[in-house]
JSON list of C-alpha atoms (C1' of nucleotides) in Angstrom, two decimals:
[
{"chain": "W", "resi": 1, "resn": "UNK", "atom": "CA", "xyz": [17.68, -9.55, 8.28]},
{"chain": "W", "resi": 2, "resn": "UNK", "atom": "CA", "xyz": [20.09, -11.15, 5.81]},
{"chain": "W", "resi": 3, "resn": "UNK", "atom": "CA", "xyz": [19.64, -12.01, 2.12]},
{"chain": "W", "resi": 4, "resn": "UNK", "atom": "CA", "xyz": [18.56, -15.58, 2.75]},
{"chain": "W", "resi": 5, "resn": "UNK", "atom": "CA", "xyz": [15.89, -14.71, 5.28]},
{"chain": "W", "resi": 6, "resn": "UNK", "atom": "CA", "xyz": [14.72, -11.97, 2.95]},
{"chain": "W", "resi": 7, "resn": "UNK", "atom": "CA", "xyz": [14.24, -14.44, 0.12]},
{"chain": "W", "resi": 8, "resn": "UNK", "atom": "CA", "xyz": [12.60, -16.89, 2.50]},
{"chain": "W", "resi": 9, "resn": "UNK", "atom": "CA", "xyz": [9.87, -14.37, 3.35]},
{"chain": "W", "resi": 10, "resn": "UNK", "atom": "CA", "xyz": [9.46, -12.39, 0.15]},
{"chain": "W", "resi": 11, "resn": "UNK", "atom": "CA", "xyz": [10.61, -14.33, -2.91]},
{"chain": "W", "resi": 12, "resn": "UNK", "atom": "CA", "xyz": [7.63, -15.93, -4.71]},
{"chain": "W", "resi": 13, "resn": "UNK", "atom": "CA", "xyz": [9.83, -17.83, -7.19]},
{"chain": "W", "resi": 14, "resn": "UNK", "atom": "CA", "xyz": [9.39, -21.58, -7.40]},
{"chain": "W", "resi": 15, "resn": "UNK", "atom": "CA", "xyz": [6.59, -21.56, -4.87]},
{"chain": "W", "resi": 16, "resn": "UNK", "atom": "CA", "xyz": [2.96, -22.54, -5.16]},
{"chain": "W", "resi": 17, "resn": "UNK", "atom": "CA", "xyz": [0.13, -20.32, -3.94]},
{"chain": "W", "resi": 18, "resn": "UNK", "atom": "CA", "xyz": [-0.43, -22.87, -1.22]},
{"chain": "W", "resi": 19, "resn": "UNK", "atom": "CA", "xyz": [3.11, -22.40, 0.04]},
{"chain": "W", "resi": 20, "resn": "UNK", "atom": "CA", "xyz": [2.79, -18.62, -0.16]},
{"chain": "W", "resi": 21, "resn": "UNK", "atom": "CA", "xyz": [-0.43, -18.78, 1.81]},
{"chain": "W", "resi": 22, "resn": "UNK", "atom": "CA", "xyz": [1.35, -20.82, 4.46]},
{"chain": "W", "resi": 23, "resn": "UNK", "atom": "CA", "xyz": [4.07, -18.17, 4.70]},
{"chain": "W", "resi": 24, "resn": "UNK", "atom": "CA", "xyz": [1.36, -15.57, 5.25]},
{"chain": "W", "resi": 25, "resn": "UNK", "atom": "CA", "xyz": [-0.08, -17.60, 8.11]},
{"chain": "W", "resi": 26, "resn": "UNK", "atom": "CA", "xyz": [3.36, -17.86, 9.70]},
{"chain": "W", "resi": 27, "resn": "UNK", "atom": "CA", "xyz": [3.89, -14.10, 9.47]},
{"chain": "W", "resi": 28, "resn": "UNK", "atom": "CA", "xyz": [0.41, -13.34, 10.81]},
{"chain": "W", "resi": 29, "resn": "UNK", "atom": "CA", "xyz": [1.25, -15.20, 14.02]},
{"chain": "W", "resi": 30, "resn": "UNK", "atom": "CA", "xyz": [3.86, -12.52, 14.69]},
{"chain": "W", "resi": 31, "resn": "UNK", "atom": "CA", "xyz": [1.57, -9.53, 14.29]},
{"chain": "W", "resi": 32, "resn": "UNK", "atom": "CA", "xyz": [1.38, -7.30, 17.35]},
{"chain": "W", "resi": 33, "resn": "UNK", "atom": "CA", "xyz": [-1.52, -4.83, 17.53]},
{"chain": "W", "resi": 34, "resn": "UNK", "atom": "CA", "xyz": [-0.17, -2.76, 20.41]},
{"chain": "W", "resi": 35, "resn": "UNK", "atom": "CA", "xyz": [1.80, 0.43, 19.83]},
{"chain": "W", "resi": 36, "resn": "UNK", "atom": "CA", "xyz": [5.43, -0.57, 19.55]},
{"chain": "W", "resi": 37, "resn": "UNK", "atom": "CA", "xyz": [6.96, 2.89, 19.33]},
{"chain": "W", "resi": 38, "resn": "UNK", "atom": "CA", "xyz": [7.61, 5.82, 21.62]},
{"chain": "W", "resi": 39, "resn": "UNK", "atom": "CA", "xyz": [7.58, 9.30, 20.17]},
{"chain": "W", "resi": 40, "resn": "UNK", "atom": "CA", "xyz": [7.09, 9.49, 16.43]},
{"chain": "W", "resi": 41, "resn": "UNK", "atom": "CA", "xyz": [9.82, 11.62, 14.89]},
{"chain": "W", "resi": 42, "resn": "UNK", "atom": "CA", "xyz": [9.86, 10.18, 11.41]},
{"chain": "W", "resi": 43, "resn": "UNK", "atom": "CA", "xyz": [7.28, 8.56, 9.08]},
{"chain": "W", "resi": 44, "resn": "UNK", "atom": "CA", "xyz": [7.94, 6.82, 5.81]},
{"chain": "W", "resi": 45, "resn": "UNK", "atom": "CA", "xyz": [5.72, 6.18, 2.82]},
{"chain": "W", "resi": 46, "resn": "UNK", "atom": "CA", "xyz": [6.15, 3.26, 0.41]},
{"chain": "W", "resi": 47, "resn": "UNK", "atom": "CA", "xyz": [4.62, 2.77, -3.02]},
{"chain": "W", "resi": 48, "resn": "UNK", "atom": "CA", "xyz": [5.32, 0.98, -6.28]},
{"chain": "W", "resi": 49, "resn": "UNK", "atom": "CA", "xyz": [4.85, 1.74, -9.97]},
{"chain": "W", "resi": 50, "resn": "UNK", "atom": "CA", "xyz": [5.45, -0.54, -12.94]},
{"chain": "W", "resi": 51, "resn": "UNK", "atom": "CA", "xyz": [7.08, -0.35, -16.35]},
{"chain": "W", "resi": 52, "resn": "UNK", "atom": "CA", "xyz": [7.33, -3.30, -18.71]},
{"chain": "W", "resi": 53, "resn": "UNK", "atom": "CA", "xyz": [8.47, -6.29, -16.66]},
{"chain": "W", "resi": 54, "resn": "UNK", "atom": "CA", "xyz": [9.89, -4.14, -13.88]},
{"chain": "W", "resi": 55, "resn": "UNK", "atom": "CA", "xyz": [8.62, -2.94, -10.57]},
{"chain": "W", "resi": 56, "resn": "UNK", "atom": "CA", "xyz": [9.80, 0.34, -9.09]},
{"chain": "W", "resi": 57, "resn": "UNK", "atom": "CA", "xyz": [9.52, 0.73, -5.33]},
{"chain": "W", "resi": 58, "resn": "UNK", "atom": "CA", "xyz": [9.85, 4.22, -3.90]},
{"chain": "W", "resi": 59, "resn": "UNK", "atom": "CA", "xyz": [10.30, 5.14, -0.25]},
{"chain": "W", "resi": 60, "resn": "UNK", "atom": "CA", "xyz": [10.15, 8.64, 1.17]},
{"chain": "W", "resi": 61, "resn": "UNK", "atom": "CA", "xyz": [10.97, 9.48, 4.78]},
{"chain": "W", "resi": 62, "resn": "UNK", "atom": "CA", "xyz": [9.51, 12.60, 6.38]},
{"chain": "W", "resi": 63, "resn": "UNK", "atom": "CA", "xyz": [9.86, 14.54, 9.58]},
{"chain": "W", "resi": 64, "resn": "UNK", "atom": "CA", "xyz": [6.66, 13.77, 11.50]},
{"chain": "W", "resi": 65, "resn": "UNK", "atom": "CA", "xyz": [6.17, 17.25, 12.92]},
{"chain": "W", "resi": 66, "resn": "UNK", "atom": "CA", "xyz": [6.74, 19.23, 9.72]},
{"chain": "W", "resi": 67, "resn": "UNK", "atom": "CA", "xyz": [6.05, 16.64, 7.00]},
{"chain": "W", "resi": 68, "resn": "UNK", "atom": "CA", "xyz": [9.24, 17.73, 5.26]},
{"chain": "W", "resi": 69, "resn": "UNK", "atom": "CA", "xyz": [11.21, 15.18, 3.27]},
{"chain": "W", "resi": 70, "resn": "UNK", "atom": "CA", "xyz": [14.33, 13.83, 4.95]},
{"chain": "W", "resi": 71, "resn": "UNK", "atom": "CA", "xyz": [15.29, 11.06, 2.56]},
{"chain": "W", "resi": 72, "resn": "UNK", "atom": "CA", "xyz": [14.15, 9.43, -0.70]},
{"chain": "W", "resi": 73, "resn": "UNK", "atom": "CA", "xyz": [15.24, 6.13, -2.15]},
{"chain": "W", "resi": 74, "resn": "UNK", "atom": "CA", "xyz": [14.07, 3.60, -4.73]},
{"chain": "W", "resi": 75, "resn": "UNK", "atom": "CA", "xyz": [14.76, 0.16, -6.11]},
{"chain": "W", "resi": 76, "resn": "UNK", "atom": "CA", "xyz": [13.99, -1.44, -9.47]},
{"chain": "W", "resi": 77, "resn": "UNK", "atom": "CA", "xyz": [13.52, -5.18, -9.90]},
{"chain": "W", "resi": 78, "resn": "UNK", "atom": "CA", "xyz": [11.90, -7.63, -12.26]},
{"chain": "W", "resi": 79, "resn": "UNK", "atom": "CA", "xyz": [8.40, -8.54, -11.13]},
{"chain": "W", "resi": 80, "resn": "UNK", "atom": "CA", "xyz": [8.34, -12.05, -9.74]},
{"chain": "W", "resi": 81, "resn": "UNK", "atom": "CA", "xyz": [4.61, -12.62, -9.57]},
{"chain": "W", "resi": 82, "resn": "UNK", "atom": "CA", "xyz": [1.52, -11.38, -11.42]},
{"chain": "W", "resi": 83, "resn": "UNK", "atom": "CA", "xyz": [-1.09, -9.46, -9.48]},
{"chain": "W", "resi": 84, "resn": "UNK", "atom": "CA", "xyz": [-3.22, -11.93, -7.59]},
{"chain": "W", "resi": 85, "resn": "UNK", "atom": "CA", "xyz": [-5.68, -10.49, -5.04]},
{"chain": "W", "resi": 86, "resn": "UNK", "atom": "CA", "xyz": [-4.58, -11.29, -1.45]},
{"chain": "W", "resi": 87, "resn": "UNK", "atom": "CA", "xyz": [-1.01, -12.14, -2.55]},
{"chain": "W", "resi": 88, "resn": "UNK", "atom": "CA", "xyz": [0.21, -8.62, -3.20]},
{"chain": "W", "resi": 89, "resn": "UNK", "atom": "CA", "xyz": [2.84, -8.93, -0.48]},
{"chain": "W", "resi": 90, "resn": "UNK", "atom": "CA", "xyz": [4.77, -11.37, -2.65]},
{"chain": "W", "resi": 91, "resn": "UNK", "atom": "CA", "xyz": [4.53, -9.20, -5.76]},
{"chain": "W", "resi": 92, "resn": "UNK", "atom": "CA", "xyz": [5.85, -6.04, -4.13]},
{"chain": "W", "resi": 93, "resn": "UNK", "atom": "CA", "xyz": [7.61, -7.34, -1.03]},
{"chain": "W", "resi": 94, "resn": "UNK", "atom": "CA", "xyz": [11.08, -8.00, -2.46]},
{"chain": "W", "resi": 95, "resn": "UNK", "atom": "CA", "xyz": [11.48, -4.51, -3.86]},
{"chain": "W", "resi": 96, "resn": "UNK", "atom": "CA", "xyz": [10.07, -2.92, -0.72]},
{"chain": "W", "resi": 97, "resn": "UNK", "atom": "CA", "xyz": [12.34, -4.85, 1.60]},
{"chain": "W", "resi": 98, "resn": "UNK", "atom": "CA", "xyz": [15.29, -3.97, -0.60]},
{"chain": "W", "resi": 99, "resn": "UNK", "atom": "CA", "xyz": [14.65, -0.24, -0.34]},
{"chain": "W", "resi": 100, "resn": "UNK", "atom": "CA", "xyz": [13.73, -0.40, 3.32]},
{"chain": "W", "resi": 101, "resn": "UNK", "atom": "CA", "xyz": [17.11, -1.94, 4.17]},
{"chain": "W", "resi": 102, "resn": "UNK", "atom": "CA", "xyz": [18.99, 0.66, 2.15]},
{"chain": "W", "resi": 103, "resn": "UNK", "atom": "CA", "xyz": [17.81, 3.90, 3.72]},
{"chain": "W", "resi": 104, "resn": "UNK", "atom": "CA", "xyz": [19.99, 5.53, 6.32]},
{"chain": "W", "resi": 105, "resn": "UNK", "atom": "CA", "xyz": [17.07, 6.59, 8.52]},
{"chain": "W", "resi": 106, "resn": "UNK", "atom": "CA", "xyz": [15.00, 3.92, 10.24]},
{"chain": "W", "resi": 107, "resn": "UNK", "atom": "CA", "xyz": [11.49, 5.43, 10.29]},
{"chain": "W", "resi": 108, "resn": "UNK", "atom": "CA", "xyz": [9.43, 5.17, 13.48]},
{"chain": "W", "resi": 109, "resn": "UNK", "atom": "CA", "xyz": [6.39, 4.20, 11.40]},
{"chain": "W", "resi": 110, "resn": "UNK", "atom": "CA", "xyz": [6.02, 3.21, 7.76]},
{"chain": "W", "resi": 111, "resn": "UNK", "atom": "CA", "xyz": [2.80, 3.69, 5.77]},
{"chain": "W", "resi": 112, "resn": "UNK", "atom": "CA", "xyz": [2.04, 1.44, 2.81]},
{"chain": "W", "resi": 113, "resn": "UNK", "atom": "CA", "xyz": [-0.22, 1.95, -0.19]},
{"chain": "W", "resi": 114, "resn": "UNK", "atom": "CA", "xyz": [-2.08, -1.27, 0.52]},
{"chain": "W", "resi": 115, "resn": "UNK", "atom": "CA", "xyz": [-3.90, -3.26, 3.18]},
{"chain": "W", "resi": 116, "resn": "UNK", "atom": "CA", "xyz": [-2.86, -4.03, 6.73]},
{"chain": "W", "resi": 117, "resn": "UNK", "atom": "CA", "xyz": [-4.83, -6.54, 8.77]},
{"chain": "W", "resi": 118, "resn": "UNK", "atom": "CA", "xyz": [-7.88, -5.77, 6.62]},
{"chain": "W", "resi": 119, "resn": "UNK", "atom": "CA", "xyz": [-7.15, -8.85, 4.54]},
{"chain": "W", "resi": 120, "resn": "UNK", "atom": "CA", "xyz": [-8.92, -12.26, 4.44]},
{"chain": "W", "resi": 121, "resn": "UNK", "atom": "CA", "xyz": [-6.27, -13.81, 6.70]},
{"chain": "W", "resi": 122, "resn": "UNK", "atom": "CA", "xyz": [-4.85, -10.52, 8.01]},
{"chain": "W", "resi": 123, "resn": "UNK", "atom": "CA", "xyz": [-1.81, -10.72, 5.74]},
{"chain": "W", "resi": 124, "resn": "UNK", "atom": "CA", "xyz": [-2.11, -7.44, 3.86]},
{"chain": "W", "resi": 125, "resn": "UNK", "atom": "CA", "xyz": [1.19, -5.97, 2.65]},
{"chain": "W", "resi": 126, "resn": "UNK", "atom": "CA", "xyz": [1.62, -3.62, 5.61]},
{"chain": "W", "resi": 127, "resn": "UNK", "atom": "CA", "xyz": [0.82, -6.32, 8.16]},
{"chain": "W", "resi": 128, "resn": "UNK", "atom": "CA", "xyz": [2.99, -8.95, 6.51]},
{"chain": "W", "resi": 129, "resn": "UNK", "atom": "CA", "xyz": [5.94, -6.61, 6.02]},
{"chain": "W", "resi": 130, "resn": "UNK", "atom": "CA", "xyz": [5.70, -5.24, 9.54]},
{"chain": "W", "resi": 131, "resn": "UNK", "atom": "CA", "xyz": [5.51, -8.71, 11.08]},
{"chain": "W", "resi": 132, "resn": "UNK", "atom": "CA", "xyz": [8.44, -10.05, 9.09]},
{"chain": "W", "resi": 133, "resn": "UNK", "atom": "CA", "xyz": [10.66, -7.00, 9.62]},
{"chain": "W", "resi": 134, "resn": "UNK", "atom": "CA", "xyz": [9.39, -6.44, 13.16]},
{"chain": "W", "resi": 135, "resn": "UNK", "atom": "CA", "xyz": [8.64, -2.73, 12.62]},
{"chain": "W", "resi": 136, "resn": "UNK", "atom": "CA", "xyz": [5.57, -0.47, 13.06]},
{"chain": "W", "resi": 137, "resn": "UNK", "atom": "CA", "xyz": [3.47, -0.28, 9.89]},
{"chain": "W", "resi": 138, "resn": "UNK", "atom": "CA", "xyz": [0.12, 1.09, 8.69]},
{"chain": "W", "resi": 139, "resn": "UNK", "atom": "CA", "xyz": [-1.84, 0.27, 5.55]},
{"chain": "W", "resi": 140, "resn": "UNK", "atom": "CA", "xyz": [-3.73, 2.91, 3.56]},
{"chain": "W", "resi": 141, "resn": "UNK", "atom": "CA", "xyz": [-5.67, 1.77, 0.50]},
{"chain": "W", "resi": 142, "resn": "UNK", "atom": "CA", "xyz": [-8.26, 3.25, -1.83]},
{"chain": "W", "resi": 143, "resn": "UNK", "atom": "CA", "xyz": [-10.53, 0.25, -2.20]},
{"chain": "W", "resi": 144, "resn": "UNK", "atom": "CA", "xyz": [-11.88, -2.26, 0.27]},
{"chain": "W", "resi": 145, "resn": "UNK", "atom": "CA", "xyz": [-10.42, -5.74, -0.17]},
{"chain": "W", "resi": 146, "resn": "UNK", "atom": "CA", "xyz": [-12.62, -7.25, 2.52]},
{"chain": "W", "resi": 147, "resn": "UNK", "atom": "CA", "xyz": [-14.92, -6.11, 5.31]},
{"chain": "W", "resi": 148, "resn": "UNK", "atom": "CA", "xyz": [-17.76, -3.62, 5.27]},
{"chain": "W", "resi": 149, "resn": "UNK", "atom": "CA", "xyz": [-18.44, -0.15, 6.63]},
{"chain": "W", "resi": 150, "resn": "UNK", "atom": "CA", "xyz": [-20.82, 2.76, 6.61]},
{"chain": "W", "resi": 151, "resn": "UNK", "atom": "CA", "xyz": [-19.67, 5.24, 3.96]},
{"chain": "W", "resi": 152, "resn": "UNK", "atom": "CA", "xyz": [-18.46, 8.52, 5.48]},
{"chain": "W", "resi": 153, "resn": "UNK", "atom": "CA", "xyz": [-19.91, 11.54, 3.69]},
{"chain": "W", "resi": 154, "resn": "UNK", "atom": "CA", "xyz": [-18.41, 14.67, 5.22]},
{"chain": "W", "resi": 155, "resn": "UNK", "atom": "CA", "xyz": [-14.71, 15.52, 5.20]},
{"chain": "W", "resi": 156, "resn": "UNK", "atom": "CA", "xyz": [-13.10, 14.18, 8.36]},
{"chain": "W", "resi": 157, "resn": "UNK", "atom": "CA", "xyz": [-15.90, 11.70, 9.00]},
{"chain": "W", "resi": 158, "resn": "UNK", "atom": "CA", "xyz": [-14.85, 8.12, 9.61]},
{"chain": "W", "resi": 159, "resn": "UNK", "atom": "CA", "xyz": [-16.37, 4.75, 10.48]},
{"chain": "W", "resi": 160, "resn": "UNK", "atom": "CA", "xyz": [-15.18, 1.36, 11.61]},
{"chain": "W", "resi": 161, "resn": "UNK", "atom": "CA", "xyz": [-14.34, -1.19, 8.93]},
{"chain": "W", "resi": 162, "resn": "UNK", "atom": "CA", "xyz": [-15.82, -4.46, 10.18]},
{"chain": "W", "resi": 163, "resn": "UNK", "atom": "CA", "xyz": [-15.30, -8.11, 9.28]},
{"chain": "W", "resi": 164, "resn": "UNK", "atom": "CA", "xyz": [-17.83, -10.32, 10.99]},
{"chain": "W", "resi": 165, "resn": "UNK", "atom": "CA", "xyz": [-17.94, -8.98, 14.54]},
{"chain": "W", "resi": 166, "resn": "UNK", "atom": "CA", "xyz": [-14.47, -7.47, 14.70]},
{"chain": "W", "resi": 167, "resn": "UNK", "atom": "CA", "xyz": [-12.97, -4.19, 13.64]},
{"chain": "W", "resi": 168, "resn": "UNK", "atom": "CA", "xyz": [-10.18, -4.52, 11.10]},
{"chain": "W", "resi": 169, "resn": "UNK", "atom": "CA", "xyz": [-9.67, -0.88, 10.23]},
{"chain": "W", "resi": 170, "resn": "UNK", "atom": "CA", "xyz": [-11.29, 2.45, 9.36]},
{"chain": "W", "resi": 171, "resn": "UNK", "atom": "CA", "xyz": [-12.88, 4.16, 6.39]},
{"chain": "W", "resi": 172, "resn": "UNK", "atom": "CA", "xyz": [-12.17, 7.89, 6.34]},
{"chain": "W", "resi": 173, "resn": "UNK", "atom": "CA", "xyz": [-13.36, 10.73, 4.12]},
{"chain": "W", "resi": 174, "resn": "UNK", "atom": "CA", "xyz": [-10.01, 12.50, 3.86]},
{"chain": "W", "resi": 175, "resn": "UNK", "atom": "CA", "xyz": [-10.90, 15.01, 1.20]},
{"chain": "W", "resi": 176, "resn": "UNK", "atom": "CA", "xyz": [-14.06, 16.73, 0.07]},
{"chain": "W", "resi": 177, "resn": "UNK", "atom": "CA", "xyz": [-13.87, 15.56, -3.53]},
{"chain": "W", "resi": 178, "resn": "UNK", "atom": "CA", "xyz": [-12.32, 12.11, -3.06]},
{"chain": "W", "resi": 179, "resn": "UNK", "atom": "CA", "xyz": [-13.73, 8.73, -2.26]},
{"chain": "W", "resi": 180, "resn": "UNK", "atom": "CA", "xyz": [-12.95, 7.58, 1.29]},
{"chain": "W", "resi": 181, "resn": "UNK", "atom": "CA", "xyz": [-9.62, 5.94, 2.06]},
{"chain": "W", "resi": 182, "resn": "UNK", "atom": "CA", "xyz": [-9.23, 2.72, 4.04]},
{"chain": "W", "resi": 183, "resn": "UNK", "atom": "CA", "xyz": [-6.86, 2.67, 7.01]},
{"chain": "W", "resi": 184, "resn": "UNK", "atom": "CA", "xyz": [-5.71, -0.34, 9.00]},
{"chain": "W", "resi": 185, "resn": "UNK", "atom": "CA", "xyz": [-2.99, -1.37, 11.43]},
{"chain": "W", "resi": 186, "resn": "UNK", "atom": "CA", "xyz": [-0.12, -3.34, 9.99]},
{"chain": "W", "resi": 187, "resn": "UNK", "atom": "CA", "xyz": [2.11, -4.29, 12.88]},
{"chain": "W", "resi": 188, "resn": "UNK", "atom": "CA", "xyz": [3.07, -2.67, 16.19]},
{"chain": "W", "resi": 189, "resn": "UNK", "atom": "CA", "xyz": [0.46, 0.06, 15.71]},
{"chain": "W", "resi": 190, "resn": "UNK", "atom": "CA", "xyz": [-2.91, -0.03, 17.48]},
{"chain": "W", "resi": 191, "resn": "UNK", "atom": "CA", "xyz": [-6.30, 0.45, 15.87]},
{"chain": "W", "resi": 192, "resn": "UNK", "atom": "CA", "xyz": [-6.61, 3.91, 17.41]},
{"chain": "W", "resi": 193, "resn": "UNK", "atom": "CA", "xyz": [-3.08, 5.01, 16.58]},
{"chain": "W", "resi": 194, "resn": "UNK", "atom": "CA", "xyz": [-3.20, 4.10, 12.90]},
{"chain": "W", "resi": 195, "resn": "UNK", "atom": "CA", "xyz": [-6.13, 6.49, 12.49]},
{"chain": "W", "resi": 196, "resn": "UNK", "atom": "CA", "xyz": [-4.42, 9.26, 14.44]},
{"chain": "W", "resi": 197, "resn": "UNK", "atom": "CA", "xyz": [-1.18, 8.92, 12.50]},
{"chain": "W", "resi": 198, "resn": "UNK", "atom": "CA", "xyz": [-2.92, 9.09, 9.14]},
{"chain": "W", "resi": 199, "resn": "UNK", "atom": "CA", "xyz": [-5.06, 12.04, 10.20]},
{"chain": "W", "resi": 200, "resn": "UNK", "atom": "CA", "xyz": [-1.90, 13.84, 11.28]},
{"chain": "W", "resi": 201, "resn": "UNK", "atom": "CA", "xyz": [-0.29, 13.17, 7.87]},
{"chain": "W", "resi": 202, "resn": "UNK", "atom": "CA", "xyz": [-3.22, 14.50, 5.83]},
{"chain": "W", "resi": 203, "resn": "UNK", "atom": "CA", "xyz": [-2.51, 17.82, 4.14]},
{"chain": "W", "resi": 204, "resn": "UNK", "atom": "CA", "xyz": [-5.61, 18.46, 2.09]},
{"chain": "W", "resi": 205, "resn": "UNK", "atom": "CA", "xyz": [-5.12, 15.65, -0.38]},
{"chain": "W", "resi": 206, "resn": "UNK", "atom": "CA", "xyz": [-6.81, 12.30, -0.61]},
{"chain": "W", "resi": 207, "resn": "UNK", "atom": "CA", "xyz": [-3.73, 10.44, 0.61]},
{"chain": "W", "resi": 208, "resn": "UNK", "atom": "CA", "xyz": [-1.48, 11.13, 3.61]},
{"chain": "W", "resi": 209, "resn": "UNK", "atom": "CA", "xyz": [1.78, 12.88, 2.65]},
{"chain": "W", "resi": 210, "resn": "UNK", "atom": "CA", "xyz": [4.09, 9.85, 3.07]},
{"chain": "W", "resi": 211, "resn": "UNK", "atom": "CA", "xyz": [2.33, 7.63, 0.53]},
{"chain": "W", "resi": 212, "resn": "UNK", "atom": "CA", "xyz": [1.28, 10.55, -1.67]},
{"chain": "W", "resi": 213, "resn": "UNK", "atom": "CA", "xyz": [4.91, 11.61, -2.07]},
{"chain": "W", "resi": 214, "resn": "UNK", "atom": "CA", "xyz": [6.13, 8.04, -2.48]},
{"chain": "W", "resi": 215, "resn": "UNK", "atom": "CA", "xyz": [3.54, 7.56, -5.22]},
{"chain": "W", "resi": 216, "resn": "UNK", "atom": "CA", "xyz": [4.72, 10.70, -7.02]},
{"chain": "W", "resi": 217, "resn": "UNK", "atom": "CA", "xyz": [8.35, 9.70, -6.64]},
{"chain": "W", "resi": 218, "resn": "UNK", "atom": "CA", "xyz": [7.72, 6.22, -8.05]},
{"chain": "W", "resi": 219, "resn": "UNK", "atom": "CA", "xyz": [6.01, 7.85, -11.03]},
{"chain": "W", "resi": 220, "resn": "UNK", "atom": "CA", "xyz": [8.97, 10.18, -11.62]},
{"chain": "W", "resi": 221, "resn": "UNK", "atom": "CA", "xyz": [11.38, 7.26, -11.69]},
{"chain": "W", "resi": 222, "resn": "UNK", "atom": "CA", "xyz": [9.16, 5.46, -14.18]},
{"chain": "W", "resi": 223, "resn": "UNK", "atom": "CA", "xyz": [9.09, 8.47, -16.54]},
{"chain": "W", "resi": 224, "resn": "UNK", "atom": "CA", "xyz": [12.83, 8.87, -16.19]},
{"chain": "W", "resi": 225, "resn": "UNK", "atom": "CA", "xyz": [13.29, 5.21, -17.09]},
{"chain": "W", "resi": 226, "resn": "UNK", "atom": "CA", "xyz": [10.90, 5.48, -20.03]},
{"chain": "W", "resi": 227, "resn": "UNK", "atom": "CA", "xyz": [12.85, 8.49, -21.36]},
{"chain": "W", "resi": 228, "resn": "UNK", "atom": "CA", "xyz": [16.18, 6.65, -21.23]},
{"chain": "W", "resi": 229, "resn": "UNK", "atom": "CA", "xyz": [14.67, 3.60, -22.96]},
{"chain": "W", "resi": 230, "resn": "UNK", "atom": "CA", "xyz": [13.19, 5.69, -25.75]},
{"chain": "W", "resi": 231, "resn": "UNK", "atom": "CA", "xyz": [16.32, 7.63, -26.62]},
{"chain": "W", "resi": 232, "resn": "UNK", "atom": "CA", "xyz": [18.42, 4.47, -26.87]},
{"chain": "W", "resi": 233, "resn": "UNK", "atom": "CA", "xyz": [15.98, 3.08, -29.43]},
{"chain": "R", "resi": 1, "resn": "DG", "atom": "C1'", "xyz": [-22.23, -22.12, -8.51]},
{"chain": "R", "resi": 2, "resn": "DC", "atom": "C1'", "xyz": [-21.68, -16.81, -8.62]},
{"chain": "R", "resi": 3, "resn": "DG", "atom": "C1'", "xyz": [-19.59, -12.56, -7.65]},
{"chain": "R", "resi": 4, "resn": "DA", "atom": "C1'", "xyz": [-15.82, -9.77, -5.43]},
{"chain": "R", "resi": 5, "resn": "DC", "atom": "C1'", "xyz": [-11.20, -8.90, -5.39]},
{"chain": "R", "resi": 6, "resn": "DA", "atom": "C1'", "xyz": [-5.25, -4.03, -2.24]},
{"chain": "R", "resi": 7, "resn": "DG", "atom": "C1'", "xyz": [-1.79, -2.73, -6.55]},
{"chain": "T", "resi": 1, "resn": "DA", "atom": "C1'", "xyz": [-0.89, -0.78, -11.43]},
{"chain": "T", "resi": 2, "resn": "DT", "atom": "C1'", "xyz": [-1.15, 1.18, -16.63]},
{"chain": "T", "resi": 3, "resn": "DC", "atom": "C1'", "xyz": [-3.21, 3.66, -20.99]},
{"chain": "T", "resi": 4, "resn": "DT", "atom": "C1'", "xyz": [-5.54, 8.16, -22.03]},
{"chain": "T", "resi": 5, "resn": "DT", "atom": "C1'", "xyz": [-9.28, 13.03, -23.93]},
{"chain": "T", "resi": 6, "resn": "DG", "atom": "C1'", "xyz": [-12.39, 15.38, -22.57]},
{"chain": "T", "resi": 7, "resn": "DT", "atom": "C1'", "xyz": [-15.17, 17.30, -19.11]},
{"chain": "T", "resi": 8, "resn": "DC", "atom": "C1'", "xyz": [-17.52, 18.84, -14.85]},
{"chain": "T", "resi": 9, "resn": "DG", "atom": "C1'", "xyz": [-17.04, 21.74, -10.70]},
{"chain": "T", "resi": 10, "resn": "DC", "atom": "C1'", "xyz": [-14.85, 24.63, -7.16]}
]
DNA sequence: GCGACAG
DNA sequence: ATCTTGTCGC
């Protein structure tokens, strides 16, 4: 994956929404919903935070068995696109790809704080990224972008997230006092496995450890950046 | 036409 | 996502 191909798939600059939609369709053709991994030894979590005109992407890699942090890395870039529902992959993709290619450990599975195939044309961030980079990915979000499901009430309870007649993910009550989270395959992870992986990564919080820690890390970088900006003013 | 809409 | 005080409940 070189710089040019990276820009080809993730850079929203100078492109119309119609062109970006076409890129999504091209990536979706590559999505594989079968497990494309052997034993899971490492899991990564990716999340972004924002400050002024910049986007901060944080990636944390953990040992799958112990959930201990192995590596952390981040990237800061200027945002290239405003938030437009269903086009999030182009707003956060550049920064995510940048960090992903910098880490020294190639995670067996990467969990994103966004949608997978539970997207109008199946091009949620996790699905798009996984298809383009050809790696196993899972999407975990807090709100439903599309589809419908029965709301789980008890901790651990889950139901299928449906769109028309097909299943596009799961809705899981991960924590007693939190709203349910939405889980979906991205690429190279089956419907059943994405649920199992996320359940394994839950440690009493609303979000699975990989994305929970990535979210915290992204926030720390933002505060650090804010502090530096303030003292130079 | 109206409402919904990941982060 | 981000801003931001108090407040309700375990």
